[in-house]
Short mmCIF file of C-alpha atoms in Angstrom, two decimals:
data_model
loop_
_atom_site.label_atom_id
_atom_site.label_comp_id
_atom_site.label_asym_id
_atom_site.label_seq_id
_atom_site.Cartn_x
_atom_site.Cartn_y
_atom_site.Cartn_z
CA UNK A 1 -3.85 30.49 -3.39
CA UNK A 2 -4.20 26.96 -4.98
CA UNK A 3 -5.80 24.38 -2.67
CA UNK A 4 -4.81 20.75 -2.14
CA UNK A 5 -7.47 18.06 -1.85
CA UNK A 6 -6.76 15.19 0.43
CA UNK A 7 -6.16 12.29 0.36
CA UNK A 8 -3.50 13.09 -2.44
CA UNK A 9 -2.87 9.26 -2.95
CA UNK A 10 -6.36 7.55 -2.70
CA UNK A 11 -6.87 3.89 -2.03
CA UNK A 12 -4.16 1.56 -0.38
CA UNK A 13 -0.88 3.90 -0.05
CA UNK A 14 0.00 3.93 3.64
CA UNK A 15 3.06 4.95 5.60
CA UNK A 16 4.23 7.66 3.18
CA UNK A 17 7.87 8.89 3.01
CA UNK A 18 8.28 11.98 1.03
CA UNK A 19 11.67 13.38 -0.30
CA UNK A 20 12.67 16.31 -2.51
CA UNK A 21 15.33 15.98 -5.27
CA UNK A 22 15.42 19.62 -6.92
CA UNK A 23 12.13 20.58 -8.16
CA UNK A 24 10.65 17.12 -7.71
CA UNK A 25 8.79 15.54 -5.04
CA UNK A 26 8.49 11.86 -4.48
CA UNK A 27 6.38 9.84 -2.05
CA UNK A 28 7.43 6.23 -1.24
CA UNK A 29 4.49 4.12 0.25
CA UNK A 30 4.02 0.58 1.76
CA UNK A 31 2.99 -2.34 -0.42
CA UNK A 32 2.81 -5.25 2.21
CA UNK A 33 2.44 -8.81 0.29
CA UNK A 34 1.77 -6.95 -3.21
CA UNK A 35 4.49 -7.14 -5.93
CA UNK A 36 6.34 -4.98 -7.18
CA UNK A 37 7.45 -3.70 -3.85
CA UNK A 38 7.28 0.15 -2.88
CA UNK A 39 5.13 2.30 -4.98
CA UNK A 40 6.50 5.81 -5.93
CA UNK A 41 4.36 8.82 -6.60
CA UNK A 42 6.02 11.87 -8.27
CA UNK A 43 4.80 15.61 -7.99
CA UNK A 44 6.22 18.92 -8.89
CA UNK A 45 3.40 21.21 -6.97
CA UNK A 46 2.56 18.75 -4.08
CA UNK A 47 -1.17 19.04 -5.48
CA UNK A 48 -1.07 16.68 -8.74
CA UNK A 49 0.63 13.31 -8.37
CA UNK A 50 1.21 10.47 -10.77
CA UNK A 51 2.26 6.79 -10.15
CA UNK A 52 5.94 6.69 -11.25
CA UNK A 53 6.73 3.07 -10.78
CA UNK A 54 8.04 0.82 -8.04
CA UNK A 55 11.28 0.19 -6.59
CA UNK A 56 11.37 -3.67 -5.80
CA UNK A 57 10.95 -5.13 -9.06
CA UNK A 58 12.89 -8.32 -8.85
CA UNK A 59 12.78 -11.37 -6.76
CA UNK A 60 16.42 -10.96 -5.66
CA UNK A 61 15.28 -7.65 -4.14
CA UNK A 62 12.06 -8.92 -2.49
CA UNK A 63 11.27 -12.59 -2.18
CA UNK A 64 7.80 -12.74 -0.54
CA UNK A 65 6.61 -16.41 -1.45
CA UNK A 66 5.18 -17.77 1.61
CA UNK A 67 4.87 -14.38 3.47
CA UNK A 68 1.83 -13.93 5.66
CA UNK A 69 -1.16 -11.66 5.11
CA UNK A 70 0.01 -7.96 5.72
CA UNK A 71 3.59 -8.99 6.02
CA UNK A 72 6.23 -8.16 3.25
CA UNK A 73 6.94 -4.49 2.71
CA UNK A 74 6.45 -2.22 5.74
CA UNK A 75 7.08 1.46 6.07
CA UNK A 76 9.83 2.34 3.46
CA UNK A 77 12.00 5.45 3.82
CA UNK A 78 12.96 7.34 0.65
CA UNK A 79 15.77 9.90 0.94
CA UNK A 80 17.89 11.78 -1.34
CA UNK A 81 21.49 12.77 -0.97
CA UNK A 82 24.32 14.06 -3.50
CA UNK A 83 22.63 12.57 -6.65
CA UNK A 84 21.70 9.37 -5.12
CA UNK A 85 18.18 7.96 -4.02
CA UNK A 86 18.22 5.70 -0.91
CA UNK A 87 15.38 3.66 0.05
CA UNK A 88 15.19 1.36 3.22
CA UNK A 89 12.34 -1.01 3.89
CA UNK A 90 11.21 -3.91 6.07
CA UNK A 91 10.51 -7.47 4.83
CA UNK A 92 8.20 -8.95 7.49
CA UNK A 93 8.15 -12.62 7.69
CA UNK A 94 5.92 -13.05 10.74
CA UNK A 95 4.06 -10.74 12.92
CA UNK A 96 1.27 -12.74 14.74
CA UNK A 97 2.01 -13.47 18.49
CA UNK A 98 4.97 -12.50 20.41
CA UNK A 99 7.45 -12.45 17.83
CA UNK A 100 8.00 -10.50 14.68
CA UNK A 101 10.66 -11.42 12.03
CA UNK A 102 11.36 -8.00 10.54
CA UNK A 103 14.59 -7.90 8.07
CA UNK A 104 15.64 -4.38 6.95
CA UNK A 105 17.45 -3.58 3.82
CA UNK A 106 18.75 -0.79 1.73
CA UNK A 107 18.69 -0.28 -1.94
CA UNK A 108 19.86 2.72 -4.15
CA UNK A 109 19.61 4.30 -7.54
CA UNK A 110 20.60 7.38 -9.35
CA UNK A 111 17.28 7.61 -11.17
CA UNK A 112 14.10 7.36 -9.25
CA UNK A 113 12.76 4.94 -12.10
CA UNK A 114 15.79 2.77 -11.58
CA UNK A 115 17.46 0.63 -11.94
CA UNK A 116 17.67 0.09 -8.22
CA UNK A 117 20.60 -1.81 -6.74
CA UNK A 118 20.59 -5.25 -5.18
CA UNK A 119 19.56 -4.95 -1.46
CA UNK A 120 22.16 -4.42 1.36
CA UNK A 121 21.20 -6.20 4.60
CA UNK A 122 20.91 -3.99 7.57
CA UNK A 123 19.42 -5.61 10.58
CA UNK A 124 16.31 -7.26 11.99
CA UNK A 125 15.81 -5.74 15.30
CA UNK A 126 12.45 -4.15 14.57
CA UNK A 127 10.66 -2.45 11.77
CA UNK A 128 10.17 1.01 10.31
CA UNK A 129 13.84 1.79 9.42
CA UNK A 130 14.62 5.31 8.22
CA UNK A 131 18.03 6.69 6.93
CA UNK A 132 19.20 10.15 7.97
CA UNK A 133 21.78 12.12 6.08
CA UNK A 134 23.60 14.38 8.58
CA UNK A 135 25.16 17.48 7.20
CA UNK A 136 28.83 16.31 8.10
CA UNK A 137 28.60 13.45 5.63
CA UNK A 138 27.70 10.69 8.20
CA UNK A 139 24.45 8.44 7.72
CA UNK A 140 22.62 7.16 10.49
CA UNK A 141 19.71 4.49 10.77
CA UNK A 142 16.80 4.66 13.15
CA UNK A 143 14.19 2.00 13.61
CA UNK A 144 11.82 1.06 16.17
CA UNK A 145 12.85 -1.78 18.64
CA UNK A 146 10.73 -5.12 19.25
CA UNK A 147 10.69 -6.68 22.64
CA UNK A 148 8.98 -9.74 22.76
CA UNK A 149 9.35 -10.55 26.53
CA UNK A 150 6.54 -10.84 28.91
CA UNK A 151 5.76 -7.72 30.72
CA UNK A 152 7.68 -5.58 28.45
CA UNK A 153 6.74 -2.65 26.26
CA UNK A 154 6.87 -4.43 22.99
CA UNK A 155 7.30 -1.02 21.25
CA UNK A 156 10.78 -0.72 23.23
CA UNK A 157 11.65 2.80 21.72
CA UNK A 158 13.68 4.15 18.77
CA UNK A 159 17.31 2.95 18.21
CA UNK A 160 20.08 4.57 16.34
CA UNK A 161 23.16 3.14 14.51
CA UNK A 162 25.59 4.62 12.06
CA UNK A 163 25.63 3.26 8.32
CA UNK A 164 28.98 3.09 6.52
CA UNK A 165 28.61 3.70 2.69
CA UNK A 166 32.14 2.31 2.25
CA UNK A 167 31.59 -0.88 4.16
CA UNK A 168 27.84 -1.23 3.02
CA UNK A 169 26.65 -2.23 6.55
CA UNK A 170 25.72 -0.70 9.93
CA UNK A 171 28.73 0.16 12.17
CA UNK A 172 29.35 1.06 15.90
CA UNK A 173 27.14 0.98 18.85
CA UNK A 174 23.26 0.70 18.86
CA UNK A 175 21.95 3.60 20.95
CA UNK A 176 18.15 3.59 22.16
CA UNK A 177 17.53 7.47 21.72
CA UNK A 178 13.79 7.85 22.62
CA UNK A 179 11.44 5.63 24.45
CA UNK A 180 8.25 7.42 23.44
CA UNK A 181 5.42 9.26 24.98
CA UNK A 182 2.44 8.26 26.95
CA UNK A 183 0.72 7.40 23.83
CA UNK A 184 3.08 4.39 23.45
CA UNK A 185 3.14 2.07 20.30
CA UNK A 186 6.35 4.41 19.13
CA UNK A 187 7.26 3.49 15.63
CA UNK A 188 7.66 5.13 12.18
CA UNK A 189 10.79 7.39 13.18
CA UNK A 190 12.20 10.00 10.95
CA UNK A 191 15.24 12.40 11.67
CA UNK A 192 15.42 15.82 10.41
CA UNK A 193 17.95 18.68 11.28
CA UNK A 194 17.04 22.28 11.70
CA UNK A 195 19.01 25.28 13.25
CA UNK A 196 21.09 22.84 15.37
CA UNK A 197 18.50 20.67 16.47
CA UNK A 198 17.86 17.15 15.62
CA UNK A 199 13.88 16.44 15.40
CA UNK A 200 12.59 12.87 15.88
CA UNK A 201 9.26 12.57 14.27
CA UNK A 202 7.55 9.30 15.27
CA UNK A 203 4.20 7.46 14.93
CA UNK A 204 2.44 6.50 18.13
CA UNK A 205 -0.96 5.35 19.47
CA UNK A 206 -1.16 2.45 16.82
CA UNK A 207 -2.18 2.82 13.31
CA UNK A 208 -5.96 2.57 14.09
CA UNK A 209 -8.29 5.21 15.33
CA UNK A 210 -6.03 6.37 18.16
CA UNK A 211 -3.06 6.97 15.70
CA UNK A 212 -0.75 10.18 16.08
CA UNK A 213 2.33 11.87 15.04
CA UNK A 214 4.58 12.97 17.87
CA UNK A 215 7.98 14.91 18.07
CA UNK A 216 10.96 15.13 20.04
CA UNK A 217 14.20 17.02 19.67
CA UNK A 218 17.87 17.08 20.65
CA UNK A 219 21.10 19.02 20.34
CA UNK A 220 22.87 15.66 19.84
CA UNK A 221 21.77 12.99 17.55
CA UNK A 222 22.30 10.40 20.28
CA UNK A 223 20.01 12.36 22.48
CA UNK A 224 18.53 12.86 25.07
CA UNK A 225 15.43 13.88 23.35
CA UNK A 226 13.05 16.25 24.67
CA UNK A 227 9.43 15.45 23.65
CA UNK A 228 7.25 18.39 22.38
CA UNK A 229 5.05 19.61 25.25
CA UNK A 230 2.09 19.91 22.91
CA UNK A 231 2.47 16.43 21.48
CA UNK A 232 0.78 14.93 19.46
CA UNK A 233 1.20 17.40 16.71
CA UNK A 234 -1.20 15.38 14.48
CA UNK A 235 -4.04 13.12 15.30
CA UNK A 236 -7.82 12.38 14.56
CA UNK A 237 -8.25 10.59 17.87
CA UNK A 238 -11.65 11.65 19.71
CA UNK A 239 -12.71 13.41 16.68
CA UNK A 240 -15.24 11.15 14.77
CA UNK A 241 -16.61 13.87 12.62
CA UNK A 242 -13.49 14.39 10.86
CA UNK A 243 -13.29 13.37 7.26
CA UNK A 244 -9.74 12.16 7.63
CA UNK A 245 -9.14 9.47 10.42
CA UNK A 246 -6.21 7.44 11.62
CA UNK A 247 -3.88 10.25 10.94
CA UNK A 248 -0.51 9.55 11.85
CA UNK A 249 2.90 7.93 10.44
CA UNK A 250 4.05 11.25 9.03
CA UNK A 251 7.00 12.53 6.99
CA UNK A 252 8.31 16.18 6.34
CA UNK A 253 9.43 17.98 3.34
CA UNK A 254 10.78 21.42 2.77
CA UNK A 255 9.96 23.16 -0.55
CA UNK A 256 12.50 24.79 -2.61
CA UNK A 257 10.94 28.03 -1.38
CA UNK A 258 10.98 27.32 2.13
CA UNK A 259 7.76 26.02 2.89
CA UNK A 260 7.19 22.98 4.93
CA UNK A 261 4.65 20.22 4.58
CA UNK A 262 3.83 16.98 6.18
CA UNK A 263 2.55 13.72 4.55
CA UNK A 264 0.65 11.15 6.61
CA UNK A 265 -1.58 8.29 6.46
CA UNK A 266 -5.26 8.56 7.05
CA UNK A 267 -8.40 6.44 6.67
CA UNK A 268 -11.91 7.30 5.24
CA UNK A 269 -14.51 4.91 6.74
CA UNK A 270 -17.13 3.71 4.13
CA UNK A 271 -19.54 2.80 6.89
CA UNK A 272 -19.32 2.83 10.54
CA UNK A 273 -15.59 2.15 11.18
CA UNK A 274 -14.77 0.09 8.15
CA UNK A 275 -12.18 1.55 5.59
CA UNK A 276 -12.39 -0.53 2.73
CA UNK A 277 -10.07 1.66 0.63
CA UNK A 278 -7.39 0.82 3.13
CA UNK A 279 -5.00 3.45 4.83
CA UNK A 280 -4.56 6.55 2.27
CA UNK A 281 -2.12 9.25 2.10
CA UNK A 282 -2.78 13.12 3.02
CA UNK A 283 -0.74 16.13 3.27
CA UNK A 284 -0.68 19.18 5.70
CA UNK A 285 0.79 22.56 5.62
CA UNK A 286 3.26 23.21 8.66
CA UNK A 287 4.87 26.10 10.32
CA UNK A 288 7.62 26.55 12.89
CA UNK A 289 7.03 28.48 16.16
CA UNK A 290 9.57 31.04 17.50
CA UNK A 291 10.74 28.55 20.04
CA UNK A 292 11.37 25.91 17.39
CA UNK A 293 8.56 23.40 17.28
CA UNK A 294 6.49 22.22 14.45
CA UNK A 295 2.76 22.84 14.05
CA UNK A 296 0.21 22.38 11.50
CA UNK A 297 -0.85 25.64 9.84
CA UNK A 298 -3.82 27.21 11.30
CA UNK A 299 -3.11 26.18 14.92
CA UNK A 300 -4.93 22.77 14.82
CA UNK A 301 -3.55 19.30 15.33
CA UNK A 302 -6.33 17.63 13.38
CA UNK A 303 -5.99 16.81 9.64
CA UNK A 304 -7.59 19.06 7.09
CA UNK A 305 -9.39 18.04 3.91
CA UNK A 306 -8.35 21.11 2.12
CA UNK A 307 -4.98 22.58 2.51
CA UNK A 308 -3.29 25.81 1.04
CA UNK A 309 -0.82 24.68 -1.80
CA UNK A 310 2.76 25.98 -1.88
CA UNK A 311 3.97 28.78 -3.92
CA UNK A 312 5.00 26.74 -6.83
CA UNK A 313 3.77 26.59 -10.50
CA UNK A 314 0.95 24.10 -11.04
CA UNK A 315 1.98 21.13 -12.86
CA UNK A 316 -1.02 18.73 -13.62
CA UNK A 317 -0.61 15.25 -15.20
CA UNK A 318 -2.79 13.73 -17.91
CA UNK A 319 -5.61 11.60 -16.94
CA UNK A 320 -4.92 7.74 -16.64
CA UNK A 321 -6.81 5.63 -19.18
CA UNK A 322 -9.86 3.75 -17.60
CA UNK A 323 -9.28 0.97 -20.14
CA UNK A 324 -6.25 -1.56 -20.50
CA UNK A 325 -6.56 -3.58 -23.77
CA UNK A 326 -3.33 -5.56 -22.90
CA UNK A 327 -1.67 -4.30 -26.20
CA UNK A 328 1.68 -3.70 -24.34
CA UNK A 329 4.09 -6.46 -23.81
CA UNK A 330 4.46 -5.87 -20.15
CA UNK A 331 1.78 -4.75 -17.45
CA UNK A 332 1.04 -1.35 -16.58
CA UNK A 333 2.43 0.13 -13.23
CA UNK A 334 -1.06 0.10 -12.08
CA UNK A 335 -1.37 -3.61 -11.92
CA UNK A 336 0.07 -5.72 -9.08
CA UNK A 337 0.49 -9.42 -8.25
CA UNK A 338 0.46 -11.43 -5.01
CA UNK A 339 3.77 -12.17 -3.28
CA UNK A 340 5.49 -13.25 -6.80
CA UNK A 341 6.63 -11.34 -9.83
CA UNK A 342 4.80 -11.58 -13.00
CA UNK A 343 6.84 -14.12 -14.84
CA UNK A 344 6.20 -16.35 -18.11
CA UNK A 345 5.51 -19.50 -16.09
CA UNK A 346 2.00 -18.08 -15.26
CA UNK A 347 1.47 -14.81 -17.05
CA UNK A 348 1.93 -13.74 -20.77
CA UNK A 349 0.91 -10.71 -22.64
CA UNK A 350 2.58 -12.08 -26.03
CA UNK A 351 1.47 -15.61 -26.36
CA UNK A 352 -1.95 -14.15 -27.65
CA UNK A 353 -1.36 -10.50 -28.59
CA UNK A 354 -3.90 -8.15 -27.04
CA UNK A 355 -4.87 -10.63 -24.26
CA UNK A 356 -3.68 -11.10 -20.74
CA UNK A 357 -3.20 -14.83 -20.51
CA UNK A 358 -3.22 -16.19 -17.02
CA UNK A 359 -2.37 -19.83 -16.20
CA UNK A 360 -4.41 -21.12 -13.18
CA UNK A 361 -2.31 -21.75 -10.16
CA UNK A 362 -3.15 -22.08 -6.51
CA UNK A 363 -6.19 -21.17 -4.44
CA UNK A 364 -7.25 -17.64 -3.06
CA UNK A 365 -5.98 -18.92 0.22
CA UNK A 366 -2.56 -19.46 -0.79
CA UNK A 367 0.51 -17.77 0.50
CA UNK A 368 2.57 -18.87 -2.29
CA UNK A 369 1.74 -18.77 -5.92
CA UNK A 370 -1.66 -17.38 -6.72
CA UNK A 371 -2.38 -16.43 -10.36
CA UNK A 372 -3.92 -13.06 -9.76
CA UNK A 373 -3.33 -9.64 -11.31
CA UNK A 374 -5.03 -6.70 -9.67
CA UNK A 375 -5.17 -2.86 -8.93
CA UNK A 376 -6.13 -0.65 -6.00
CA UNK A 377 -9.87 0.21 -5.36
CA UNK A 378 -9.32 4.13 -5.23
CA UNK A 379 -12.96 5.32 -5.02
CA UNK A 380 -16.06 4.69 -2.83
CA UNK A 381 -18.02 4.27 -6.26
CA UNK A 382 -16.57 2.45 -9.21
CA UNK A 383 -17.07 -0.15 -11.54
CA UNK A 384 -14.57 -2.94 -12.89
CA UNK A 385 -15.28 -4.66 -16.12
CA UNK A 386 -13.51 -7.47 -17.85
CA UNK A 387 -14.03 -10.07 -20.78
CA UNK A 388 -12.47 -13.32 -20.70
CA UNK A 389 -12.38 -16.59 -22.71
CA UNK A 390 -12.09 -19.48 -20.66
CA UNK A 391 -13.26 -23.17 -21.08
CA UNK A 392 -12.97 -24.91 -17.80
CA UNK A 393 -13.11 -28.66 -17.82
CA UNK A 394 -13.20 -29.50 -14.10
CA UNK A 395 -14.61 -27.97 -10.80
CA UNK A 396 -11.14 -27.24 -9.61
CA UNK A 397 -10.54 -24.76 -12.66
CA UNK A 398 -11.89 -21.41 -11.99
CA UNK A 399 -11.35 -17.68 -13.43
CA UNK A 400 -13.13 -14.49 -13.36
CA UNK A 401 -13.29 -10.99 -11.60
CA UNK A 402 -12.34 -10.64 -8.11
CA UNK A 403 -12.53 -8.10 -5.10
CA UNK A 404 -9.60 -9.17 -2.81
CA UNK A 405 -8.29 -8.02 0.46
CA UNK A 406 -6.33 -10.92 1.70
CA UNK A 407 -6.73 -14.93 1.83
CA UNK A 408 -9.33 -14.68 4.35
CA UNK A 409 -11.48 -11.94 2.79
CA UNK A 410 -12.33 -11.72 -0.79
CA UNK A 411 -15.58 -11.80 -2.96
CA UNK A 412 -15.26 -13.49 -6.33
CA UNK A 413 -17.41 -13.75 -9.47
CA UNK A 414 -16.12 -16.82 -11.16
CA UNK A 415 -16.62 -19.17 -14.04
CA UNK A 416 -16.06 -22.92 -13.39
CA UNK A 417 -17.23 -26.42 -14.65
CA UNK A 418 -19.87 -28.65 -13.15
CA UNK A 419 -20.04 -32.43 -13.92
CA UNK A 420 -23.80 -32.02 -14.42
CA UNK A 421 -24.24 -28.78 -16.35
CA UNK A 422 -21.15 -27.46 -17.68
CA UNK A 423 -19.90 -23.94 -17.63
CA UNK A 424 -21.39 -22.20 -14.36
CA UNK A 425 -21.07 -18.88 -13.27
CA UNK A 426 -21.35 -17.87 -9.44
CA UNK A 427 -20.28 -15.82 -6.66
CA UNK A 428 -17.95 -17.37 -3.86
CA UNK A 429 -17.01 -15.24 -0.90
CA UNK A 430 -14.63 -15.57 1.92
CA UNK A 431 -15.61 -13.61 5.10
CA UNK A 432 -13.11 -13.64 7.98
CA UNK A 433 -11.87 -17.00 6.52
CA UNK A 434 -15.32 -18.60 6.17
CA UNK A 435 -16.00 -20.05 2.81
CA UNK A 436 -19.36 -19.57 1.03
CA UNK A 437 -21.19 -19.72 -2.27
CA UNK A 438 -23.77 -16.97 -2.54
CA UNK A 439 -26.15 -18.40 -5.31
CA UNK A 440 -28.47 -21.23 -4.57
CA UNK A 441 -27.31 -22.56 -8.02
CA UNK A 442 -24.61 -21.56 -10.43
CA UNK A 443 -26.00 -19.83 -13.81
CA UNK A 444 -25.59 -22.52 -16.52
CA UNK A 445 -23.72 -20.57 -19.74
CA UNK A 446 -23.03 -21.48 -23.21
CA UNK A 447 -19.86 -20.60 -25.35
CA UNK A 448 -16.60 -19.50 -23.95
CA UNK A 449 -16.41 -15.88 -24.05
CA UNK A 450 -17.83 -13.81 -21.42
CA UNK A 451 -18.04 -10.34 -19.93
CA UNK A 452 -17.99 -9.66 -16.10
CA UNK A 453 -18.62 -6.41 -14.27
CA UNK A 454 -18.58 -5.36 -10.58
CA UNK A 455 -20.32 -2.18 -9.56
CA UNK A 456 -19.11 -1.01 -6.10
CA UNK A 457 -21.21 1.59 -4.12
CA UNK A 458 -19.64 2.10 -0.99
CA UNK A 459 -20.30 -0.87 1.24
CA UNK A 460 -21.80 -2.93 -1.37
CA UNK A 461 -21.04 -4.69 -4.65
CA UNK A 462 -23.37 -5.95 -7.34
CA UNK A 463 -22.15 -8.33 -10.17
CA UNK A 464 -23.20 -8.57 -13.70
CA UNK A 465 -22.40 -10.79 -16.67
CA UNK A 466 -22.75 -10.51 -20.25
CA UNK A 467 -22.34 -13.17 -23.28
CA UNK A 468 -20.42 -12.15 -26.42
CA UNK A 469 -18.92 -8.98 -27.60
CA UNK A 470 -19.06 -5.78 -25.64
CA UNK A 471 -22.21 -3.54 -25.93
CA UNK A 472 -24.58 -6.17 -25.30
CA UNK A 473 -26.94 -6.26 -22.38
CA UNK A 474 -25.99 -6.94 -18.80
CA UNK A 475 -27.62 -9.51 -16.63
CA UNK A 476 -27.35 -9.15 -12.74
CA UNK A 477 -25.86 -12.02 -10.79
CA UNK A 478 -27.58 -12.34 -7.30
CA UNK A 479 -28.29 -9.21 -5.28
CA UNK A 480 -26.05 -6.78 -3.49
CA UNK A 481 -23.12 -8.23 -1.48
CA UNK A 482 -21.77 -6.53 1.61
CA UNK A 483 -18.09 -5.67 1.36
CA UNK A 484 -17.38 -4.03 4.63
CA UNK A 485 -15.38 -7.22 5.66
CA UNK A 486 -12.83 -6.01 2.94
CA UNK A 487 -11.16 -3.72 5.24
CA UNK A 488 -8.46 -3.33 8.01
CA UNK A 489 -10.89 -3.76 10.82
CA UNK A 490 -10.95 -7.48 11.20
CA UNK A 491 -12.59 -8.60 14.60
CA UNK A 492 -9.64 -11.09 15.13
CA UNK A 493 -6.41 -9.31 14.23
CA UNK A 494 -5.03 -6.22 13.06
CA UNK A 495 -4.15 -5.81 9.33
CA UNK A 496 -2.87 -3.20 6.89
CA UNK A 497 -3.64 -3.32 3.18
CA UNK A 498 -6.73 -2.45 1.17
CA UNK A 499 -9.17 -3.52 -1.40
CA UNK A 500 -7.99 -4.63 -4.87
CA UNK A 501 -10.04 -5.42 -8.07
CA UNK A 502 -8.68 -7.64 -10.66
CA UNK A 503 -8.61 -10.88 -12.53
CA UNK A 504 -7.49 -14.41 -11.50
CA UNK A 505 -7.26 -17.98 -12.42
CA UNK A 506 -7.11 -21.24 -10.29
CA UNK A 507 -6.34 -24.73 -11.44
CA UNK A 508 -6.42 -26.66 -8.11
CA UNK A 509 -5.57 -29.88 -10.08
CA UNK A 510 -2.11 -28.64 -11.04
CA UNK A 511 -2.62 -28.72 -14.90
CA UNK A 512 -2.32 -24.81 -15.31
CA UNK A 513 -5.41 -24.52 -17.33
CA UNK A 514 -5.39 -20.81 -18.79
CA UNK A 515 -7.96 -17.90 -19.16
CA UNK A 516 -7.52 -15.17 -21.57
CA UNK A 517 -8.72 -11.73 -20.64
CA UNK A 518 -9.38 -9.21 -23.56
CA UNK A 519 -9.49 -6.03 -21.59
CA UNK A 520 -10.11 -4.59 -18.17
CA UNK A 521 -11.95 -1.38 -17.18
CA UNK A 522 -11.82 0.56 -14.04
CA UNK A 523 -14.15 3.42 -14.03
CA UNK A 524 -14.54 5.94 -11.03
CA UNK A 525 -18.16 7.29 -10.56
CA UNK A 526 -17.16 10.17 -8.31
#
């Protein structure tokens, strides 16, 4: 039997929602403040996966300008019914403090690659919405309920309401169907139906090291729901020896041959408890007991690194190219922008064919309009390399190669201009919101064409530069830089994304000075 190696979606790919359409499997994952919204991966065998694209590709579907760090798209739910794909998602506008502003929407498409519809507004009562298609044709939305009041359980349970396709809105009463188990922090609900039971799968324990998946069931969709006596059905809690930590927030799929699998998020610490790659997606094989409860295959509740594959024909995909020469008129789906779409006001692949032109905009601290194009770091050891042409005229103009987590945490090998020395190359860093310049003095450079490289080795990065064309020597820029702060485990508040590597340009004077990037290489060493 073939084997699945976890995680199946490496790097920042959390909150997986899986569905099957015929012989095809699709997983939707959260994208938070990164644009386009909601990544979709495709497989035919649950072993091999490819990035098929994104759902929310227009500002009319997802307007995140000004959204906070780790806001934006939380926990999408992808489902398929009678030839139509449905995707529900939350756009989180605020999340720090007592209140959370969480707006839930629905989009549909008849083809997974789109076009996807304009959004239908659903509600704002909590996050993690999920749409269930009952076998009588009715559709139901579940989401967690947020209770901001003093002394209350803020994760106040799971609520249910019917969705009317004809009226394009939620109808009927809102019913609280489940208040959670003793693990608390009940979220991430999904409904399933099997042998006359409605099964409610939830995430509990919080999305860090106490995370878990729990199950409850009822003969009626409105409850009451009986919790599985052996909950949690999946967790890594209390097992620091496991390769896959933070296991929880799960979703189920039945294969066309009657086998059951569960996808779930997980984290792999790079050092101590720091997960610089973010929360990833893994998969586990499942079985049903004689009395109708779901269990992981093998009688465990802990996530396994290697899992038996289903009885399906192998379907590998071609290897993704390491190098992007920017020869196409639009960005590859592996590239992402922060909060805003890639539009001609700040990004062009055609003004200078074969180059990505970025016009400098706001600073790395901005929640509005950053000129940044980046991709996920998906391996502990990897290299990122680019070549740019840039002629800065002022210290407020910068461009270069960045490792970016959010507005508070990044490490940036950047070119700029100094009044006393002309073009200079240096490393700037923000660690937990504290700005620093890591070289005693910037390296003075001549010319306008420069190669930049970042070599990441688990918890550190080393930067290099070269002048002129490819193939020339590399010169180190400073020493190793610790990057463990580019992770979810911030000492001040919880956050949810992962490390990105990419290209950016800033012009804090507002003149939109541009930088031209000739190519970008992302190469994994493991």
